[in-house]
CSV table of C-alpha atoms in Angstrom, one decimal:
chain,number,residue,atom,x,y,z
A,589,UNK,CA,189.0,109.2,102.8
A,590,UNK,CA,186.0,108.3,104.8
A,591,UNK,CA,184.1,105.0,104.1
A,592,UNK,CA,181.2,105.2,101.7
A,593,UNK,CA,177.9,106.4,103.2
A,594,UNK,CA,175.3,103.6,103.3
A,595,UNK,CA,172.7,106.0,102.0
A,596,UNK,CA,174.6,107.1,98.9
A,597,UNK,CA,175.9,104.2,96.8
A,598,UNK,CA,178.0,106.5,94.5
A,599,UNK,CA,180.9,104.3,93.2
A,600,UNK,CA,184.4,105.8,93.1
A,601,UNK,CA,185.5,106.9,89.7
A,602,UNK,CA,188.9,105.9,88.4
A,603,UNK,CA,191.1,108.9,87.5
A,604,UNK,CA,191.3,109.7,83.8
A,605,UNK,CA,194.3,112.0,84.0
A,606,UNK,CA,196.9,112.8,86.6
A,607,UNK,CA,195.4,115.2,89.1
A,608,UNK,CA,196.1,118.8,89.0
A,609,UNK,CA,196.0,120.5,92.4
A,610,UNK,CA,194.5,123.9,92.7
A,611,UNK,CA,193.9,126.4,95.5
A,612,UNK,CA,191.0,128.8,95.5
A,613,UNK,CA,190.4,131.0,98.5
A,614,UNK,CA,187.2,132.9,99.3
A,615,UNK,CA,187.8,136.4,100.6
A,616,UNK,CA,185.1,138.9,101.2
A,617,UNK,CA,183.1,140.7,103.8
A,618,UNK,CA,182.2,139.2,107.2
A,619,UNK,CA,185.2,136.8,107.0
A,620,UNK,CA,183.5,134.2,104.8
A,621,UNK,CA,184.8,130.7,105.2
A,622,UNK,CA,187.8,129.7,103.1
A,623,UNK,CA,187.0,127.6,100.1
A,624,UNK,CA,189.7,125.2,99.0
A,625,UNK,CA,189.2,122.6,96.2
A,626,UNK,CA,190.7,119.2,96.2
A,627,UNK,CA,191.6,119.5,92.5
A,628,UNK,CA,189.9,118.5,89.3
A,629,UNK,CA,189.7,115.5,87.0
A,630,UNK,CA,189.6,115.6,83.2
A,631,UNK,CA,186.3,114.9,81.5
A,632,UNK,CA,185.4,111.7,79.6
A,633,UNK,CA,186.1,113.2,76.2
A,634,UNK,CA,186.5,116.5,74.3
A,635,UNK,CA,187.2,119.8,75.9
A,636,UNK,CA,185.2,122.0,78.2
A,637,UNK,CA,185.3,125.4,76.5
A,638,UNK,CA,184.5,128.5,78.5
A,639,UNK,CA,184.4,132.2,77.6
A,640,UNK,CA,185.0,134.7,80.4
A,641,UNK,CA,183.1,137.6,78.8
A,642,UNK,CA,180.3,138.9,81.1
A,643,UNK,CA,178.4,140.2,78.1
A,644,UNK,CA,175.7,137.6,77.3
A,645,UNK,CA,172.8,139.9,76.3
A,646,UNK,CA,172.9,139.1,72.6
A,647,UNK,CA,169.5,138.8,71.1
A,648,UNK,CA,168.9,135.4,69.5
A,649,UNK,CA,169.7,135.1,65.8
A,650,UNK,CA,166.4,134.6,64.0
A,651,UNK,CA,168.2,132.1,61.8
A,652,UNK,CA,169.0,129.9,64.8
A,653,UNK,CA,166.0,130.5,66.9
A,654,UNK,CA,164.1,127.5,68.1
A,655,UNK,CA,161.3,126.3,65.8
A,656,UNK,CA,158.8,123.6,66.3
A,657,UNK,CA,159.8,120.2,64.9
A,658,UNK,CA,158.9,116.6,65.1
A,659,UNK,CA,159.3,114.6,68.3
A,660,UNK,CA,159.3,115.8,71.9
A,661,UNK,CA,161.4,118.9,71.4
A,662,UNK,CA,162.0,122.1,69.4
A,663,UNK,CA,165.5,123.2,68.5
A,664,UNK,CA,167.7,124.8,65.9
A,665,UNK,CA,169.1,122.5,63.2
A,666,UNK,CA,172.6,123.9,63.6
A,667,UNK,CA,175.3,122.0,65.4
A,668,UNK,CA,176.3,123.4,68.8
A,669,UNK,CA,179.7,123.3,70.4
A,670,UNK,CA,180.5,124.9,73.7
A,671,UNK,CA,178.7,124.2,77.0
A,672,UNK,CA,175.0,123.4,77.4
A,673,UNK,CA,173.5,124.9,80.5
A,674,UNK,CA,170.3,123.0,81.3
A,675,UNK,CA,167.5,124.6,83.3
A,676,UNK,CA,163.9,123.8,83.9
A,677,UNK,CA,162.8,125.5,87.2
A,678,UNK,CA,163.0,128.9,88.7
A,679,UNK,CA,165.7,128.1,91.2
A,680,UNK,CA,167.9,126.7,88.4
A,681,UNK,CA,167.6,129.9,86.4
A,682,UNK,CA,168.4,132.0,89.5
A,683,UNK,CA,171.4,130.0,90.5
A,684,UNK,CA,172.9,129.6,87.0
A,685,UNK,CA,172.2,133.1,85.7
A,686,UNK,CA,175.5,134.7,86.8
A,687,UNK,CA,177.5,131.7,85.6
A,688,UNK,CA,175.7,131.7,82.2
A,689,UNK,CA,176.4,135.3,81.7
A,690,UNK,CA,180.1,134.9,82.7
A,691,UNK,CA,180.4,132.0,80.2
A,692,UNK,CA,179.1,134.3,77.5
A,693,UNK,CA,179.0,133.0,73.9
A,694,UNK,CA,180.8,129.9,75.0
A,695,UNK,CA,177.5,128.5,76.4
A,696,UNK,CA,173.9,128.1,75.4
A,697,UNK,CA,170.7,127.5,77.4
A,698,UNK,CA,168.4,124.5,77.2
A,699,UNK,CA,165.0,124.7,79.0
A,700,UNK,CA,163.2,121.5,79.8
A,701,UNK,CA,159.9,123.2,80.7
A,702,UNK,CA,159.6,121.5,84.1
A,703,UNK,CA,158.2,124.8,85.5
A,704,UNK,CA,155.5,125.5,82.9
A,705,UNK,CA,154.0,128.6,84.7
A,706,UNK,CA,155.2,131.8,83.1
A,707,UNK,CA,155.6,133.4,86.5
A,708,UNK,CA,157.9,130.5,87.6
A,709,UNK,CA,160.2,130.5,84.6
A,710,UNK,CA,159.8,132.9,81.7
A,711,UNK,CA,159.8,136.1,83.8
A,712,UNK,CA,163.0,135.0,85.4
A,713,UNK,CA,164.8,134.5,82.1
A,714,UNK,CA,163.8,138.0,81.2
A,715,UNK,CA,164.7,139.5,84.6
A,716,UNK,CA,168.2,138.1,84.4
A,717,UNK,CA,168.6,139.3,80.8
A,718,UNK,CA,169.5,135.8,79.7
A,719,UNK,CA,169.5,134.7,76.1
A,720,UNK,CA,166.5,132.8,74.7
A,721,UNK,CA,167.0,129.0,75.2
A,722,UNK,CA,168.2,127.4,71.9
A,723,UNK,CA,166.2,124.2,72.9
A,724,UNK,CA,162.9,123.9,74.7
A,725,UNK,CA,161.2,120.6,75.5
A,726,UNK,CA,157.5,120.1,75.2
A,727,UNK,CA,155.2,118.1,77.5
A,728,UNK,CA,157.4,118.1,80.6
A,729,UNK,CA,155.6,120.6,82.8
A,730,UNK,CA,152.7,119.1,84.7
A,731,UNK,CA,153.7,115.5,83.9
A,732,UNK,CA,154.3,112.8,86.5
A,733,UNK,CA,157.9,112.3,87.7
A,734,UNK,CA,158.2,109.2,85.5
A,735,UNK,CA,156.8,111.3,82.6
A,736,UNK,CA,159.2,114.1,83.2
A,737,UNK,CA,162.2,111.8,83.3
A,738,UNK,CA,161.2,110.0,80.1
A,739,UNK,CA,160.4,113.2,78.1
A,740,UNK,CA,163.6,114.9,79.2
A,741,UNK,CA,165.7,111.8,78.4
A,742,UNK,CA,164.1,111.5,75.0
A,743,UNK,CA,164.3,115.2,74.1
A,744,UNK,CA,167.9,115.7,75.3
A,745,UNK,CA,169.0,112.4,74.1
A,746,UNK,CA,167.9,113.4,70.6
A,747,UNK,CA,169.6,116.8,70.9
A,748,UNK,CA,172.9,115.6,72.4
A,749,UNK,CA,173.2,112.9,69.7
A,750,UNK,CA,172.9,115.3,66.9
A,751,UNK,CA,174.1,118.6,68.4
A,752,UNK,CA,176.9,117.5,70.8
A,753,UNK,CA,178.1,120.1,73.3
A,754,UNK,CA,181.5,119.9,74.9
A,755,UNK,CA,180.0,119.6,78.4
A,756,UNK,CA,176.6,119.8,80.1
A,757,UNK,CA,176.0,121.9,83.3
A,758,UNK,CA,173.2,120.9,85.6
A,759,UNK,CA,172.3,122.4,89.0
A,760,UNK,CA,170.9,121.1,92.2
A,761,UNK,CA,168.5,118.2,92.6
A,762,UNK,CA,165.5,118.7,90.3
A,763,UNK,CA,164.1,116.1,87.9
A,764,UNK,CA,165.6,118.3,85.2
A,765,UNK,CA,169.1,118.1,86.7
A,766,UNK,CA,169.0,114.3,87.2
A,767,UNK,CA,167.5,113.5,83.8
A,768,UNK,CA,169.8,115.9,81.9
A,769,UNK,CA,172.8,114.4,83.6
A,770,UNK,CA,171.8,110.9,82.6
A,771,UNK,CA,171.1,112.0,79.0
A,772,UNK,CA,174.5,113.5,78.8
A,773,UNK,CA,176.3,110.6,80.4
A,774,UNK,CA,174.5,108.2,78.0
A,775,UNK,CA,176.1,110.1,75.1
A,776,UNK,CA,179.5,110.2,76.7
A,777,UNK,CA,179.3,114.0,77.3
A,778,UNK,CA,181.0,115.4,80.5
A,779,UNK,CA,178.6,116.4,83.3
A,780,UNK,CA,179.3,119.3,85.6
A,781,UNK,CA,177.1,119.4,88.7
A,782,UNK,CA,176.6,122.8,90.4
A,783,UNK,CA,175.6,122.6,94.1
A,784,UNK,CA,176.9,119.0,94.4
A,785,UNK,CA,177.1,116.9,97.5
A,786,UNK,CA,173.9,118.0,99.4
A,787,UNK,CA,172.4,115.2,101.4
A,788,UNK,CA,169.4,115.0,103.7
A,789,UNK,CA,169.8,111.2,104.2
A,790,UNK,CA,166.1,111.0,103.7
A,791,UNK,CA,165.4,108.7,100.7
A,792,UNK,CA,161.7,109.5,100.9
A,793,UNK,CA,162.6,112.9,99.4
A,794,UNK,CA,162.5,112.8,95.5
A,795,UNK,CA,165.3,115.4,95.5
A,796,UNK,CA,167.6,113.1,97.5
A,797,UNK,CA,167.3,110.4,94.9
A,798,UNK,CA,168.0,113.0,92.2
A,799,UNK,CA,171.1,114.3,94.0
A,800,UNK,CA,172.4,110.7,94.3
A,801,UNK,CA,171.8,110.0,90.6
A,802,UNK,CA,173.7,113.1,89.5
A,803,UNK,CA,176.5,112.2,92.0
A,804,UNK,CA,177.0,108.9,90.2
A,805,UNK,CA,177.5,110.3,86.7
A,806,UNK,CA,179.0,113.8,87.2
A,807,UNK,CA,182.6,114.4,86.1
A,808,UNK,CA,183.1,117.6,88.0
A,809,UNK,CA,181.3,118.2,91.4
A,810,UNK,CA,181.1,121.9,92.4
A,811,UNK,CA,180.3,121.6,96.1
A,812,UNK,CA,178.9,124.7,97.8
A,813,UNK,CA,180.4,124.0,101.3
A,814,UNK,CA,183.1,121.8,102.8
A,815,UNK,CA,180.4,119.7,104.4
A,816,UNK,CA,178.8,119.0,101.0
A,817,UNK,CA,182.3,118.1,99.6
A,818,UNK,CA,182.8,115.7,102.5
A,819,UNK,CA,179.5,114.0,101.7
A,820,UNK,CA,180.8,113.2,98.3
A,821,UNK,CA,184.2,112.0,99.6
A,822,UNK,CA,182.4,109.7,102.1
A,823,UNK,CA,180.4,108.3,99.3
A,824,UNK,CA,183.5,107.3,97.4
A,825,UNK,CA,183.7,110.0,94.8
A,826,UNK,CA,187.2,110.6,93.5
A,827,UNK,CA,188.6,113.6,95.4
A,828,UNK,CA,190.2,115.0,92.3
A,829,UNK,CA,186.7,115.6,90.8
A,830,UNK,CA,185.4,117.5,93.9
A,831,UNK,CA,185.8,121.3,94.2
A,832,UNK,CA,184.5,123.4,97.0
A,833,UNK,CA,183.4,126.6,95.1
A,834,UNK,CA,180.8,128.2,97.3
A,835,UNK,CA,177.2,128.5,96.3
A,836,UNK,CA,176.1,130.5,93.3
A,837,UNK,CA,173.0,131.7,95.2
A,838,UNK,CA,175.1,134.2,97.1
A,839,UNK,CA,176.1,136.2,94.0
A,840,UNK,CA,172.6,135.8,92.6
A,841,UNK,CA,171.0,137.2,95.7
A,842,UNK,CA,173.4,140.1,96.1
A,843,UNK,CA,173.1,141.0,92.4
A,844,UNK,CA,169.3,141.1,92.5
A,845,UNK,CA,168.7,143.0,95.7
A,846,UNK,CA,166.5,146.0,94.7
A,847,UNK,CA,167.4,149.6,95.7
A,848,UNK,CA,165.6,151.5,98.4
A,849,UNK,CA,163.0,153.1,96.0
A,850,UNK,CA,162.1,149.8,94.4
A,851,UNK,CA,161.9,148.1,97.8
A,852,UNK,CA,159.6,150.8,99.1
A,853,UNK,CA,157.4,150.4,96.1
A,854,UNK,CA,157.2,146.6,96.4
A,855,UNK,CA,156.2,146.8,100.1
A,856,UNK,CA,153.6,149.4,99.4
A,857,UNK,CA,152.1,147.4,96.5
A,858,UNK,CA,151.7,144.4,98.9
A,859,UNK,CA,150.4,146.5,101.7
A,860,UNK,CA,153.0,145.5,104.3
A,861,UNK,CA,155.3,147.5,106.6
A,862,UNK,CA,159.0,146.6,107.0
A,863,UNK,CA,159.5,144.5,110.1
A,864,UNK,CA,155.9,143.9,110.7
A,865,UNK,CA,154.9,140.8,108.6
A,866,UNK,CA,155.8,137.2,107.9
A,867,UNK,CA,156.7,136.0,104.4
A,868,UNK,CA,155.6,132.4,103.9
A,869,UNK,CA,155.9,129.9,101.0
A,870,UNK,CA,154.9,126.3,100.9
A,871,UNK,CA,155.2,124.0,97.9
A,872,UNK,CA,157.0,120.7,98.7
A,873,UNK,CA,155.0,117.5,98.0
A,874,UNK,CA,155.6,116.4,101.5
A,875,UNK,CA,153.4,119.3,102.6
A,876,UNK,CA,151.0,119.7,99.7
A,877,UNK,CA,150.2,116.1,99.0
A,878,UNK,CA,149.1,115.3,102.6
A,879,UNK,CA,145.8,117.0,103.3
A,880,UNK,CA,146.1,116.9,107.0
A,881,UNK,CA,149.6,118.3,107.0
A,882,UNK,CA,148.6,121.1,104.6
A,883,UNK,CA,145.6,122.0,106.6
A,884,UNK,CA,147.7,122.1,109.8
A,885,UNK,CA,150.3,124.4,108.1
A,886,UNK,CA,147.7,126.8,106.7
A,887,UNK,CA,145.9,126.9,110.1
A,888,UNK,CA,149.2,127.6,112.0
A,889,UNK,CA,150.1,130.4,109.6
A,890,UNK,CA,146.7,132.0,110.0
A,891,UNK,CA,147.3,132.1,113.8
A,892,UNK,CA,150.6,133.9,113.7
A,893,UNK,CA,150.6,137.3,115.5
A,894,UNK,CA,151.8,139.2,112.4
A,895,UNK,CA,150.2,139.5,109.0
A,896,UNK,CA,151.3,136.7,106.6
A,897,UNK,CA,152.1,137.4,103.0
A,898,UNK,CA,151.8,134.1,101.1
A,899,UNK,CA,152.9,133.9,97.5
A,900,UNK,CA,151.1,130.8,96.4
A,901,UNK,CA,152.8,128.2,94.2
A,902,UNK,CA,150.6,126.6,91.6
A,903,UNK,CA,151.1,123.2,93.2
A,904,UNK,CA,149.8,124.6,96.5
A,905,UNK,CA,146.8,126.2,95.0
A,906,UNK,CA,145.9,123.0,93.1
A,907,UNK,CA,146.4,120.9,96.3
A,908,UNK,CA,144.3,123.2,98.4
A,909,UNK,CA,141.5,122.9,95.9
A,910,UNK,CA,141.9,119.1,95.6
A,911,UNK,CA,141.8,118.6,99.4
A,912,UNK,CA,138.9,121.0,99.9
A,913,UNK,CA,141.2,123.6,101.7
A,914,UNK,CA,140.6,126.6,99.4
A,915,UNK,CA,138.9,128.5,102.2
A,916,UNK,CA,141.9,127.8,104.5
A,917,UNK,CA,144.2,129.1,101.9
A,918,UNK,CA,142.1,132.2,101.2
A,919,UNK,CA,142.3,133.2,104.8
A,920,UNK,CA,146.0,134.0,104.2
A,921,UNK,CA,145.1,136.3,101.2
A,922,UNK,CA,147.5,134.5,98.9
A,923,UNK,CA,149.2,136.4,96.1
A,924,UNK,CA,150.6,135.2,92.8
A,925,UNK,CA,154.2,133.9,92.6
A,926,UNK,CA,156.6,136.9,92.8
A,927,UNK,CA,159.4,138.0,90.6
A,928,UNK,CA,162.8,137.4,92.2
A,929,UNK,CA,163.6,141.0,93.0
A,930,UNK,CA,160.1,141.5,94.6
A,931,UNK,CA,160.6,138.3,96.6
A,932,UNK,CA,164.0,139.4,97.8
A,933,UNK,CA,162.7,142.8,98.8
A,934,UNK,CA,159.9,141.3,100.8
A,935,UNK,CA,162.1,138.6,102.4
A,936,UNK,CA,164.8,141.2,103.4
A,937,UNK,CA,162.3,143.3,105.3
A,938,UNK,CA,160.1,140.6,106.8
A,939,UNK,CA,160.3,140.0,110.5
A,940,UNK,CA,160.2,136.2,109.9
A,941,UNK,CA,160.4,133.7,107.0
A,942,UNK,CA,158.4,130.5,106.9
A,943,UNK,CA,159.0,128.0,104.1
A,944,UNK,CA,159.8,124.5,102.9
A,945,UNK,CA,162.0,125.9,100.1
A,946,UNK,CA,165.6,124.7,99.8
A,947,UNK,CA,166.8,127.9,98.1
A,948,UNK,CA,165.4,130.2,100.8
A,949,UNK,CA,167.4,128.2,103.4
A,950,UNK,CA,170.5,129.6,101.5
A,951,UNK,CA,169.1,133.1,100.7
A,952,UNK,CA,168.2,133.8,104.3
A,953,UNK,CA,171.9,133.6,105.2
A,954,UNK,CA,172.6,136.4,102.8
A,955,UNK,CA,169.6,138.4,103.8
A,956,UNK,CA,170.3,137.8,107.5
A,957,UNK,CA,166.8,136.7,108.3
A,958,UNK,CA,165.4,133.9,110.5
A,959,UNK,CA,163.6,131.1,108.8
A,960,UNK,CA,161.4,128.3,110.0
A,961,UNK,CA,161.8,125.3,107.7
A,962,UNK,CA,158.5,123.3,107.7
A,963,UNK,CA,160.0,120.0,106.8
A,964,UNK,CA,161.0,116.7,108.4
A,965,UNK,CA,164.6,116.9,107.2
A,966,UNK,CA,167.0,119.3,105.5
A,967,UNK,CA,169.9,118.9,103.1
A,968,UNK,CA,171.2,122.3,104.2
A,969,UNK,CA,172.3,121.7,107.8
A,970,UNK,CA,174.8,124.6,107.4
A,971,UNK,CA,171.9,127.1,107.6
A,972,UNK,CA,170.7,125.5,110.8
A,973,UNK,CA,174.2,125.3,112.4
A,974,UNK,CA,174.8,129.0,111.6
A,975,UNK,CA,171.5,129.9,113.4
A,976,UNK,CA,169.6,131.2,110.4
A,977,UNK,CA,167.2,128.2,109.8
A,978,UNK,CA,165.2,126.3,112.3
A,979,UNK,CA,163.6,122.9,111.4
A,980,UNK,CA,160.0,122.4,112.3
A,981,UNK,CA,159.1,118.8,111.5
A,982,UNK,CA,155.6,119.0,112.9
A,983,UNK,CA,153.3,121.9,111.8
A,984,UNK,CA,151.7,121.8,115.2
A,985,UNK,CA,154.9,123.3,116.6
A,986,UNK,CA,155.0,126.2,114.1
A,987,UNK,CA,153.4,128.7,116.4
A,988,UNK,CA,155.7,128.0,119.3
A,989,UNK,CA,158.8,128.1,117.1
A,990,UNK,CA,157.7,131.5,115.6
A,991,UNK,CA,157.0,132.9,119.1
A,992,UNK,CA,160.6,132.0,120.2
A,993,UNK,CA,162.1,133.8,117.3
A,994,UNK,CA,159.8,136.8,117.4
A,995,UNK,CA,160.4,137.3,121.1
A,996,UNK,CA,164.2,137.2,120.9
A,997,UNK,CA,165.3,140.9,120.8
A,998,UNK,CA,169.0,140.1,120.1
A,999,UNK,CA,168.3,137.8,117.1
A,1000,UNK,CA,168.5,140.5,114.4
A,1001,UNK,CA,171.9,141.6,115.5
A,1002,UNK,CA,173.3,138.1,115.9
A,1003,UNK,CA,172.2,137.1,112.4
A,1004,UNK,CA,173.6,140.4,110.9
A,1005,UNK,CA,177.0,139.5,112.4
A,1006,UNK,CA,177.0,135.9,111.2
A,1007,UNK,CA,178.6,135.2,107.8
A,1008,UNK,CA,176.8,133.1,105.3
A,1009,UNK,CA,178.2,129.5,105.3
A,1010,UNK,CA,177.8,129.5,101.5
A,1011,UNK,CA,180.7,131.6,100.6
A,1012,UNK,CA,181.6,135.1,99.4
A,1013,UNK,CA,179.7,135.5,96.2
A,1014,UNK,CA,182.4,134.4,93.8
A,1015,UNK,CA,181.3,130.8,93.2
A,1016,UNK,CA,180.4,131.5,89.6
A,1017,UNK,CA,183.8,133.0,88.9
A,1018,UNK,CA,185.6,129.9,90.3
A,1019,UNK,CA,183.5,127.6,88.2
A,1020,UNK,CA,184.3,129.5,85.1
A,1021,UNK,CA,188.0,129.2,85.9
A,1022,UNK,CA,187.6,125.5,86.4
A,1023,UNK,CA,185.8,125.0,83.1
A,1024,UNK,CA,188.4,127.1,81.3
A,1025,UNK,CA,191.1,124.6,82.4
A,1026,UNK,CA,189.7,122.0,80.1
A,1027,UNK,CA,190.3,124.1,77.0
A,1028,UNK,CA,190.6,127.6,75.5
A,1029,UNK,CA,187.7,130.1,75.4
A,1030,UNK,CA,185.4,129.3,72.5
A,1031,UNK,CA,182.6,131.2,70.9
A,1032,UNK,CA,179.7,128.9,70.1
A,1033,UNK,CA,178.6,131.0,67.1
A,1034,UNK,CA,182.1,131.1,65.7
A,1035,UNK,CA,182.4,127.3,65.8
A,1036,UNK,CA,178.9,127.0,64.4
A,1037,UNK,CA,179.9,129.1,61.4
A,1038,UNK,CA,183.1,127.1,60.9
A,1039,UNK,CA,181.3,123.8,60.9
A,1040,UNK,CA,178.1,124.7,59.1
């Protein structure tokens, strides 16, 4: 084992049961890299129950639907067993959708409301045909980071104390993931971290702190790549709790790619021609909170030699207005946030992608498209190493970086022949198998009826 990383003070966890060694291999098109787990470690208490049924389209029972109540949250009064899947942002919904459907009635959704815009959250639940969340928190969206943490901790703490799940699944590095993991750990509930082990080694990023917090309390770390797993091992995490599963974004992307007719309709509605436009998104605080940096990014995008399609995140719109840059933003003819299928259709047929998004750094490897990452650091170096993503720390260099990619006639063929470093699209299946090892399949509703 490597020595602990000085930037990630995750203490090693003592094993709770003898290790059980597993082997999972990823096979699929384009010779995707092999994925081999180190093994798993038993949770703190109880069992992790998982159902393998893919049918999770059940309409919510009116008797158990969420209703307003006192305190910071609204939830059903019935006791829940099974696995709680906590989401609060659009990327979490996307990356946990396939897993949630595979878990079927053995799991239920909790929504923290971190993304409060309907286009950023509610439409995604509907588009993935996911069940209505059995718990929604109030007052989280739009709050400060401290405010979001305190409200999620209070709301989920109340819920977990009275409606204890067998395990809590969190994804990624959001405020929702970190606060939910802490709330579960405080109640002694096992925590499963999906997309574990990412590190930018940039503690100025709020997401980096969130990743490190979840890394401290998680009981099962589902790492998307061998490099992410190695980050955890170097931080001192018990190797029996680290499993390299692949990234769930691969199956989400493949499952949501629209057909030719829908794609043509999407491009026509947005007035763009395949291969002759740039798709750009900017929303990270490091870019929106700094007026000079945001102005430089908007100016650089406006000077690109191809039309720019710019789905505008609410944070970016608000920041442009606050900084007096609304006219700069309007020069890009921004559009409202897109549904996931529309976004994938546009990304798949763009000549170039420009973004500060973490998820798009993964999706571009499935779509086989070049991406300029307008950030000073990245927690996804695998995308850079594979040749899909290119870091642009200074917005002043955006034009030159775009020119290099646009002028490379061999780039499309090279990317098409390069496998995604994030696996073969079976990460969700592997995670369900891991969860099933902790107990037998269990229907939440059946257990609810038995304990009511």
